[in-house]
Amino acid sequence: MKRKMLTAIAFSIILTIALCIFIGLYADEKQKVQRTYKAQYMENLTMTYEEINIYLEKGTDFDKYYNMILSDIGTARTLIFLIDDYSAEKQNIINELHFCFVMYPQQMSGKFKEISEALEDITENLDKGYKEAEAIVDSIDKKGS
């Protein structure tokens, strides 16, 4: 009876250690995935403001650059919802910015310089970038086209 009890105790200790290792590996992998999401999010925001700057320099082929900008900001919008430590406020600002790009292209094209500056500030991890983006969204006439 004593041998069975010692075997059960040893087995439960081994299982507890295995569970702790599994939890540690899971947490480590989750952090890696979150870092990947953040890097991809920042990369898409960078590509967005770079496309805006290229269009502002060239001033031609609006449809091509606008579609590229729309694609990049759309991908960033998708990725920000996968990042755990970003507040709902930041997520909503990026979501609304994307919405404005989709629904109000004429108004947004007039604000390219401000949008570029706001997105650049966001990629430099400055909170003022989100405030600037929110101000841009608020300045859009949502009843107009």
PDB file of C-alpha atoms in Angstrom:
ATOM      1  CA  MET A   1       0.000   0.000   0.000  1.00  0.00           C
ATOM      2  CA  LYS A   2       2.852   2.346   0.871  1.00  0.00           C
ATOM      3  CA  ARG A   3       4.516   1.683  -2.505  1.00  0.00           C
ATOM      4  CA  LYS A   4       1.311   2.544  -4.392  1.00  0.00           C
ATOM      5  CA  MET A   5       0.969   5.790  -2.441  1.00  0.00           C
ATOM      6  CA  LEU A   6       4.574   6.797  -3.163  1.00  0.00           C
ATOM      7  CA  THR A   7       4.077   5.983  -6.850  1.00  0.00           C
ATOM      8  CA  ALA A   8       0.920   8.120  -6.954  1.00  0.00           C
ATOM      9  CA  ILE A   9       2.704  11.028  -5.237  1.00  0.00           C
ATOM     10  CA  ALA A  10       5.670  10.802  -7.619  1.00  0.00           C
ATOM     11  CA  PHE A  11       3.336  10.620 -10.610  1.00  0.00           C
ATOM     12  CA  SER A  12       1.385  13.696  -9.446  1.00  0.00           C
ATOM     13  CA  ILE A  13       4.647  15.636  -8.916  1.00  0.00           C
ATOM     14  CA  ILE A  14       5.785  14.747 -12.439  1.00  0.00           C
ATOM     15  CA  LEU A  15       2.414  15.819 -13.869  1.00  0.00           C
ATOM     16  CA  THR A  16       2.549  19.103 -11.938  1.00  0.00           C
ATOM     17  CA  ILE A  17       6.031  19.855 -13.300  1.00  0.00           C
ATOM     18  CA  ALA A  18       4.885  18.990 -16.839  1.00  0.00           C
ATOM     19  CA  LEU A  19       1.874  21.284 -16.465  1.00  0.00           C
ATOM     20  CA  CYS A  20       4.077  24.149 -15.273  1.00  0.00           C
ATOM     21  CA  ILE A  21       6.404  23.654 -18.245  1.00  0.00           C
ATOM     22  CA  PHE A  22       3.432  23.602 -20.635  1.00  0.00           C
ATOM     23  CA  ILE A  23       2.031  26.820 -19.144  1.00  0.00           C
ATOM     24  CA  GLY A  24       5.429  28.499 -19.421  1.00  0.00           C
ATOM     25  CA  LEU A  25       5.836  27.452 -23.057  1.00  0.00           C
ATOM     26  CA  TYR A  26       2.322  28.651 -23.852  1.00  0.00           C
ATOM     27  CA  ALA A  27       2.948  32.060 -22.263  1.00  0.00           C
ATOM     28  CA  ASP A  28       6.243  32.414 -24.137  1.00  0.00           C
ATOM     29  CA  GLU A  29       4.639  31.537 -27.469  1.00  0.00           C
ATOM     30  CA  LYS A  30       1.779  33.951 -26.827  1.00  0.00           C
ATOM     31  CA  GLN A  31       4.285  36.767 -26.224  1.00  0.00           C
ATOM     32  CA  LYS A  32       6.070  35.926 -29.484  1.00  0.00           C
ATOM     33  CA  VAL A  33       2.793  36.029 -31.388  1.00  0.00           C
ATOM     34  CA  GLN A  34       1.864  39.367 -29.804  1.00  0.00           C
ATOM     35  CA  ARG A  35       5.258  40.837 -30.770  1.00  0.00           C
ATOM     36  CA  THR A  36       4.702  39.604 -34.327  1.00  0.00           C
ATOM     37  CA  TYR A  37       1.245  41.212 -34.464  1.00  0.00           C
ATOM     38  CA  LYS A  38       2.642  44.508 -33.151  1.00  0.00           C
ATOM     39  CA  ALA A  39       5.484  44.471 -35.672  1.00  0.00           C
ATOM     40  CA  GLN A  40       3.098  43.760 -38.550  1.00  0.00           C
ATOM     41  CA  TYR A  41       0.699  46.461 -37.312  1.00  0.00           C
ATOM     42  CA  MET A  42       3.472  49.049 -37.178  1.00  0.00           C
ATOM     43  CA  GLU A  43       4.759  47.924 -40.579  1.00  0.00           C
ATOM     44  CA  ASN A  44       1.317  48.419 -42.140  1.00  0.00           C
ATOM     45  CA  LEU A  45       0.974  51.871 -40.598  1.00  0.00           C
ATOM     46  CA  THR A  46       4.436  52.716 -41.906  1.00  0.00           C
ATOM     47  CA  MET A  47       3.506  51.529 -45.391  1.00  0.00           C
ATOM     48  CA  THR A  48       0.307  53.608 -45.183  1.00  0.00           C
ATOM     49  CA  TYR A  49       2.046  56.887 -44.445  1.00  0.00           C
ATOM     50  CA  GLU A  50       4.810  56.103 -46.936  1.00  0.00           C
ATOM     51  CA  GLU A  51       2.206  55.573 -49.674  1.00  0.00           C
ATOM     52  CA  ILE A  52       0.567  58.849 -48.690  1.00  0.00           C
ATOM     53  CA  ASN A  53       3.927  60.637 -48.879  1.00  0.00           C
ATOM     54  CA  ILE A  54       4.699  59.088 -52.276  1.00  0.00           C
ATOM     55  CA  TYR A  55       1.336  60.252 -53.590  1.00  0.00           C
ATOM     56  CA  LEU A  56       1.866  63.750 -52.163  1.00  0.00           C
ATOM     57  CA  GLU A  57       5.263  63.937 -53.894  1.00  0.00           C
ATOM     58  CA  LYS A  58       4.055  62.622 -57.262  1.00  0.00           C
ATOM     59  CA  GLY A  59       0.497  63.921 -57.245  1.00  0.00           C
ATOM     60  CA  THR A  60      -0.532  61.450 -59.927  1.00  0.00           C
ATOM     61  CA  ASP A  61      -2.468  58.191 -60.128  1.00  0.00           C
ATOM     62  CA  PHE A  62      -4.764  58.902 -57.183  1.00  0.00           C
ATOM     63  CA  ASP A  63      -6.793  55.688 -57.549  1.00  0.00           C
ATOM     64  CA  LYS A  64      -3.717  53.450 -57.413  1.00  0.00           C
ATOM     65  CA  TYR A  65      -2.252  55.070 -54.306  1.00  0.00           C
ATOM     66  CA  TYR A  66      -5.607  55.402 -52.589  1.00  0.00           C
ATOM     67  CA  ASN A  67      -6.279  51.684 -53.026  1.00  0.00           C
ATOM     68  CA  MET A  68      -2.822  50.875 -51.656  1.00  0.00           C
ATOM     69  CA  ILE A  69      -3.416  53.189 -48.681  1.00  0.00           C
ATOM     70  CA  LEU A  70      -6.833  51.636 -48.104  1.00  0.00           C
ATOM     71  CA  SER A  71      -5.343  48.141 -48.196  1.00  0.00           C
ATOM     72  CA  ASP A  72      -2.561  48.990 -45.741  1.00  0.00           C
ATOM     73  CA  ILE A  73      -4.804  50.785 -43.235  1.00  0.00           C
ATOM     74  CA  GLY A  74      -7.333  47.937 -43.521  1.00  0.00           C
ATOM     75  CA  THR A  75      -4.686  45.393 -42.633  1.00  0.00           C
ATOM     76  CA  ALA A  76      -3.530  47.541 -39.709  1.00  0.00           C
ATOM     77  CA  ARG A  77      -7.142  47.769 -38.527  1.00  0.00           C
ATOM     78  CA  THR A  78      -7.415  43.996 -38.566  1.00  0.00           C
ATOM     79  CA  LEU A  79      -4.149  43.503 -36.714  1.00  0.00           C
ATOM     80  CA  ILE A  80      -4.810  46.013 -33.917  1.00  0.00           C
ATOM     81  CA  PHE A  81      -7.797  43.951 -32.778  1.00  0.00           C
ATOM     82  CA  LEU A  82      -5.455  40.966 -32.295  1.00  0.00           C
ATOM     83  CA  ILE A  83      -3.077  42.865 -30.010  1.00  0.00           C
ATOM     84  CA  ASP A  84      -4.005  42.277 -26.377  1.00  0.00           C
ATOM     85  CA  ASP A  85      -2.435  45.299 -24.700  1.00  0.00           C
ATOM     86  CA  TYR A  86      -3.876  47.986 -26.986  1.00  0.00           C
ATOM     87  CA  SER A  87      -6.829  49.806 -25.476  1.00  0.00           C
ATOM     88  CA  ALA A  88     -10.263  49.737 -27.021  1.00  0.00           C
ATOM     89  CA  GLU A  89      -9.900  53.477 -27.591  1.00  0.00           C
ATOM     90  CA  LYS A  90      -6.857  52.989 -29.837  1.00  0.00           C
ATOM     91  CA  GLN A  91      -8.586  50.154 -31.654  1.00  0.00           C
ATOM     92  CA  ASN A  92     -11.651  52.309 -32.273  1.00  0.00           C
ATOM     93  CA  ILE A  93      -9.594  55.227 -33.581  1.00  0.00           C
ATOM     94  CA  ILE A  94      -7.855  53.049 -36.167  1.00  0.00           C
ATOM     95  CA  ASN A  95     -11.167  51.398 -37.045  1.00  0.00           C
ATOM     96  CA  GLU A  96     -12.855  54.781 -37.539  1.00  0.00           C
ATOM     97  CA  LEU A  97      -9.900  56.053 -39.573  1.00  0.00           C
ATOM     98  CA  HIS A  98     -10.256  53.051 -41.889  1.00  0.00           C
ATOM     99  CA  PHE A  99     -14.010  53.614 -42.072  1.00  0.00           C
ATOM    100  CA  CYS A 100     -13.445  57.214 -43.143  1.00  0.00           C
ATOM    101  CA  PHE A 101     -11.031  56.062 -45.846  1.00  0.00           C
ATOM    102  CA  VAL A 102     -13.668  53.671 -47.164  1.00  0.00           C
ATOM    103  CA  MET A 103     -16.685  55.976 -46.964  1.00  0.00           C
ATOM    104  CA  TYR A 104     -15.249  59.462 -47.567  1.00  0.00           C
ATOM    105  CA  PRO A 105     -12.367  59.280 -50.053  1.00  0.00           C
ATOM    106  CA  GLN A 106     -12.754  62.886 -51.252  1.00  0.00           C
ATOM    107  CA  GLN A 107     -12.563  64.317 -47.743  1.00  0.00           C
ATOM    108  CA  MET A 108      -9.731  62.017 -46.703  1.00  0.00           C
ATOM    109  CA  SER A 109      -7.639  62.902 -49.749  1.00  0.00           C
ATOM    110  CA  GLY A 110      -7.653  66.513 -48.582  1.00  0.00           C
ATOM    111  CA  LYS A 111      -6.200  65.462 -45.225  1.00  0.00           C
ATOM    112  CA  PHE A 112      -3.341  63.273 -46.449  1.00  0.00           C
ATOM    113  CA  LYS A 113      -0.605  65.416 -44.872  1.00  0.00           C
ATOM    114  CA  GLU A 114      -2.265  65.372 -41.436  1.00  0.00           C
ATOM    115  CA  ILE A 115      -2.963  61.652 -41.695  1.00  0.00           C
ATOM    116  CA  SER A 116       0.645  60.955 -42.647  1.00  0.00           C
ATOM    117  CA  GLU A 117       1.909  62.911 -39.629  1.00  0.00           C
ATOM    118  CA  ALA A 118      -0.525  61.167 -37.271  1.00  0.00           C
ATOM    119  CA  LEU A 119       0.417  57.691 -38.513  1.00  0.00           C
ATOM    120  CA  GLU A 120       4.115  58.516 -38.313  1.00  0.00           C
ATOM    121  CA  ASP A 121       3.645  59.630 -34.693  1.00  0.00           C
ATOM    122  CA  ILE A 122       1.808  56.375 -33.938  1.00  0.00           C
ATOM    123  CA  THR A 123       4.656  54.300 -35.393  1.00  0.00           C
ATOM    124  CA  GLU A 124       7.080  56.245 -33.216  1.00  0.00           C
ATOM    125  CA  ASN A 125       4.972  55.170 -30.199  1.00  0.00           C
ATOM    126  CA  LEU A 126       3.745  58.684 -29.465  1.00  0.00           C
ATOM    127  CA  ASP A 127       0.253  58.806 -27.982  1.00  0.00           C
ATOM    128  CA  LYS A 128      -0.341  62.159 -29.649  1.00  0.00           C
ATOM    129  CA  GLY A 129      -0.595  60.270 -32.949  1.00  0.00           C
ATOM    130  CA  TYR A 130      -3.824  58.621 -31.828  1.00  0.00           C
ATOM    131  CA  LYS A 131      -5.168  62.010 -30.703  1.00  0.00           C
ATOM    132  CA  GLU A 132      -4.244  63.501 -34.078  1.00  0.00           C
ATOM    133  CA  ALA A 133      -5.951  60.605 -35.877  1.00  0.00           C
ATOM    134  CA  GLU A 134      -9.037  61.045 -33.715  1.00  0.00           C
ATOM    135  CA  ALA A 135      -9.109  64.763 -34.549  1.00  0.00           C
ATOM    136  CA  ILE A 136      -8.955  63.896 -38.263  1.00  0.00           C
ATOM    137  CA  VAL A 137     -11.842  61.448 -37.906  1.00  0.00           C
ATOM    138  CA  ASP A 138     -13.849  64.041 -35.974  1.00  0.00           C
ATOM    139  CA  SER A 139     -13.216  66.661 -38.664  1.00  0.00           C
ATOM    140  CA  ILE A 140     -14.806  64.523 -41.392  1.00  0.00           C
ATOM    141  CA  ASP A 141     -18.324  65.556 -42.390  1.00  0.00           C
ATOM    142  CA  LYS A 142     -20.042  62.208 -42.022  1.00  0.00           C
ATOM    143  CA  LYS A 143     -23.213  63.487 -43.647  1.00  0.00           C
ATOM    144  CA  GLY A 144     -21.342  64.530 -46.762  1.00  0.00           C
ATOM    145  CA  SER A 145     -19.535  62.485 -49.366  1.00  0.00           C
TER     146      SER A 145
END
